[in-house]
CSV table of C-alpha atoms in Angstrom, one decimal:
chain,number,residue,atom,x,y,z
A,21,UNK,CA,-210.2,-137.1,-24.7
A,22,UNK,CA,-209.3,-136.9,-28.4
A,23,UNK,CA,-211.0,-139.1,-30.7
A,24,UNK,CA,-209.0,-140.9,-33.6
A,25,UNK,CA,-209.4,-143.3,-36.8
A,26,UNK,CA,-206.8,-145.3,-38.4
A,27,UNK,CA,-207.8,-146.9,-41.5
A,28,UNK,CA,-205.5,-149.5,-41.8
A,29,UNK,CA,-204.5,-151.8,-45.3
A,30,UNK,CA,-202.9,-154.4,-43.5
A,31,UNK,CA,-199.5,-154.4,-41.6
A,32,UNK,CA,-198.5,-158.1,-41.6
A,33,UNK,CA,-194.6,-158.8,-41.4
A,34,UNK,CA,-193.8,-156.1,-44.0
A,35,UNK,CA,-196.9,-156.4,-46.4
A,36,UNK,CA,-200.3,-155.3,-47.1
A,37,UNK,CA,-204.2,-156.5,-47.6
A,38,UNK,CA,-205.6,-153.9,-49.2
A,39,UNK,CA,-204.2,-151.2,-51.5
A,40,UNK,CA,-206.7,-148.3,-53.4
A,41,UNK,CA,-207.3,-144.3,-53.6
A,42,UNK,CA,-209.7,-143.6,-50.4
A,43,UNK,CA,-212.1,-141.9,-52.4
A,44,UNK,CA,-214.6,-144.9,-52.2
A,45,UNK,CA,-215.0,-143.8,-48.4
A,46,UNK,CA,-214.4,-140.0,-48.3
A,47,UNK,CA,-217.8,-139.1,-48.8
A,48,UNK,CA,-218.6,-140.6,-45.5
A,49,UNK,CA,-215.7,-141.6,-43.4
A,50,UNK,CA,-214.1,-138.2,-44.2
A,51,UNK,CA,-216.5,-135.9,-43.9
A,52,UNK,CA,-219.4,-137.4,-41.4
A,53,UNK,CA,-217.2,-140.0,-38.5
A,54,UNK,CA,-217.4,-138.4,-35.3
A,55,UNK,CA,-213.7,-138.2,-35.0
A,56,UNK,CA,-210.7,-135.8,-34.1
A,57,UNK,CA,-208.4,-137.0,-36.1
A,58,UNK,CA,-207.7,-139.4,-39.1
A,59,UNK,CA,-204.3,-141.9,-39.6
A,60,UNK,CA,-204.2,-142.0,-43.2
A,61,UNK,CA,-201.8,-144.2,-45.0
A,62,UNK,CA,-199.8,-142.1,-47.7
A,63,UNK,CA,-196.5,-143.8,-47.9
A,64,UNK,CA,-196.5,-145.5,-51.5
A,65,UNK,CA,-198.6,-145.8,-54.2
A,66,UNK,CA,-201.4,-148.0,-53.3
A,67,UNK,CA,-203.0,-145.4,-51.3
A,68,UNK,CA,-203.9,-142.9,-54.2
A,69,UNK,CA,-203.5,-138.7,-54.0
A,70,UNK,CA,-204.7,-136.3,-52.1
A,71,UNK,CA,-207.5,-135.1,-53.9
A,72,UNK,CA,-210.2,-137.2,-51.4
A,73,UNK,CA,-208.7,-135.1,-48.6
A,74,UNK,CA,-211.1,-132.1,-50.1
A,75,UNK,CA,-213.8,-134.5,-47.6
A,76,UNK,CA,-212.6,-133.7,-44.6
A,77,UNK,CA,-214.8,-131.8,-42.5
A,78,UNK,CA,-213.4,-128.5,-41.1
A,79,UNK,CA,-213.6,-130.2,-37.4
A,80,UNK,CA,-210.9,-133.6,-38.1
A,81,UNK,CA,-207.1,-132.9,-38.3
A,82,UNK,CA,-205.6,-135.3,-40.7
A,83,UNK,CA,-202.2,-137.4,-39.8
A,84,UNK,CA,-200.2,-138.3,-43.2
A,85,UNK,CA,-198.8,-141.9,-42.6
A,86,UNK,CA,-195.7,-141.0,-45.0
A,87,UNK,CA,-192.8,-143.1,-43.5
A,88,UNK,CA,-193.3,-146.8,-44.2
A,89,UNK,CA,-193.4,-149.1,-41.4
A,90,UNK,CA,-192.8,-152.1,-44.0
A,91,UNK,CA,-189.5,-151.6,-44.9
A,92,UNK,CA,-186.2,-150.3,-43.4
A,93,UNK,CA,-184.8,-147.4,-45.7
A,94,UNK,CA,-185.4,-144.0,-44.7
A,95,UNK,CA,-187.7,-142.1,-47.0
A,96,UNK,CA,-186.1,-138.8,-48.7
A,97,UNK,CA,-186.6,-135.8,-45.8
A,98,UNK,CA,-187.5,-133.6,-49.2
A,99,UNK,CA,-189.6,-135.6,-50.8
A,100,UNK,CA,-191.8,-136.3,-47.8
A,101,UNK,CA,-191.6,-132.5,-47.3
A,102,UNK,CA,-193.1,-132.1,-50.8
A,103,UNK,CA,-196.0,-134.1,-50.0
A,104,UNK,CA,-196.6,-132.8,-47.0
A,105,UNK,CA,-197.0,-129.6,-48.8
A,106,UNK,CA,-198.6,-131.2,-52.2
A,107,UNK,CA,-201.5,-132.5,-49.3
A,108,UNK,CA,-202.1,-129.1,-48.2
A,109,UNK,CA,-203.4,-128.0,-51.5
A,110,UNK,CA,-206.2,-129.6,-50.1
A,111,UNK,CA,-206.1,-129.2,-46.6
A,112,UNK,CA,-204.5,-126.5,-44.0
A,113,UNK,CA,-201.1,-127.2,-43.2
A,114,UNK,CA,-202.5,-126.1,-39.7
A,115,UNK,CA,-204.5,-129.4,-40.0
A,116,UNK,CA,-201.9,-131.7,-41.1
A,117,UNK,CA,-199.6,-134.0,-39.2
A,118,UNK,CA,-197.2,-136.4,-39.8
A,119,UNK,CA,-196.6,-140.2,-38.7
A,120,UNK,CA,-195.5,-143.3,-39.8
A,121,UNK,CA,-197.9,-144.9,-41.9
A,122,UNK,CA,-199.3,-147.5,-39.4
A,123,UNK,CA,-197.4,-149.5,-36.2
A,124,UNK,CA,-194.7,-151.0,-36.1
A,125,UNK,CA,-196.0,-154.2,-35.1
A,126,UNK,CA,-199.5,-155.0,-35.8
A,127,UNK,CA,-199.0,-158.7,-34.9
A,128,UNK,CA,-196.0,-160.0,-32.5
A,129,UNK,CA,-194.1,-161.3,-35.2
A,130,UNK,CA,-193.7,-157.1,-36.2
A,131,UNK,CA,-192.1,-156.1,-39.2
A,132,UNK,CA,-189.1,-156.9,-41.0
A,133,UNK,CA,-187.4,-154.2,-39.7
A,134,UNK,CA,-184.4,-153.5,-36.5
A,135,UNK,CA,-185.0,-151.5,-33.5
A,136,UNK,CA,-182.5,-149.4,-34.8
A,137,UNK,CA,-184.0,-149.1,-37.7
A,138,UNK,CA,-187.5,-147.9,-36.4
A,139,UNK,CA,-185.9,-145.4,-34.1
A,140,UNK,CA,-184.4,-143.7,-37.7
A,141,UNK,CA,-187.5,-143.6,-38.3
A,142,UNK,CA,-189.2,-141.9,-35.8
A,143,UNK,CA,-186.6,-139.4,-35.5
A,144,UNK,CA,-187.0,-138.7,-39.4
A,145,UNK,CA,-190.8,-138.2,-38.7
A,146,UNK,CA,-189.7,-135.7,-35.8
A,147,UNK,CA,-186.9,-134.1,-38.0
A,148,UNK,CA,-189.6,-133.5,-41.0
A,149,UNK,CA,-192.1,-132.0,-38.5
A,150,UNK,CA,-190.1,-129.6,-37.2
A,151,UNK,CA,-189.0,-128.4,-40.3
A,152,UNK,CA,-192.2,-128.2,-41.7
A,153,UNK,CA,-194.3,-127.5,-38.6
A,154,UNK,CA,-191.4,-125.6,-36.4
């Protein structure tokens, strides 16, 4: 069995709760929860740099919520590439994955966004981690 974390900000009808770098929680969530894996949220602004990923122990993978859930235009393939890479300054690439940045429905009214549309996005994800990851 494989152990996650998802630290959620909120994911009501396309908007947030909570927005902030997570270096308020690295020191313990990071590096000491007895977890496989971390679901981080990276896909604007609000969620700070990479720099707090330094906290990870060795043990946790760490999957990079970079494709917004909250809106329906498809993020830049290169862009997200760049970050991917810009996060492994501070962690193996060998560690990293990549995900949208939280469900697409958190509540059943979902998101403001198609079925169409969230099928682009999954296969953007899958596209960029094949690249990247191949």
């Amino acid at each position: 069995m494989v152990i996650t974390s998802h630290i959620c900000r909120g994911n009501y009808h396309s908007t947030f709760f909570a927005k902030g770098p997570y270096n308020s929680v690295a020191d313990y969530v990071f590096a000491k929860e007895n977890v496989d894996a971390l679901y981080l949220e990276y896909d604007d602004e609000r969620s700070g740099g990479f720099a707090p990923l330094t906290k990870v122990s060795e043990d946790k993978k760490v999957v990079l919520g970079l494709i917004t859930t909250k809106t329906p235009e498809l993020e830049d393939k290169e862009t997200v590439i760049k970050r991917i890479h810009e996060a492994a300054k501070f962690i193996p690439l060998d560690r990293l994955y990549l995900s949208p940045q939280c469900g697409f429905a958190s509540c059943a009214i979902g998101n403001k966004l198609t079925e169409e549309q969230q099928w682009a996005k999954l296969k953007l994800v899958k596209e960029i981690a094949e690249e990247v990851w191949g």
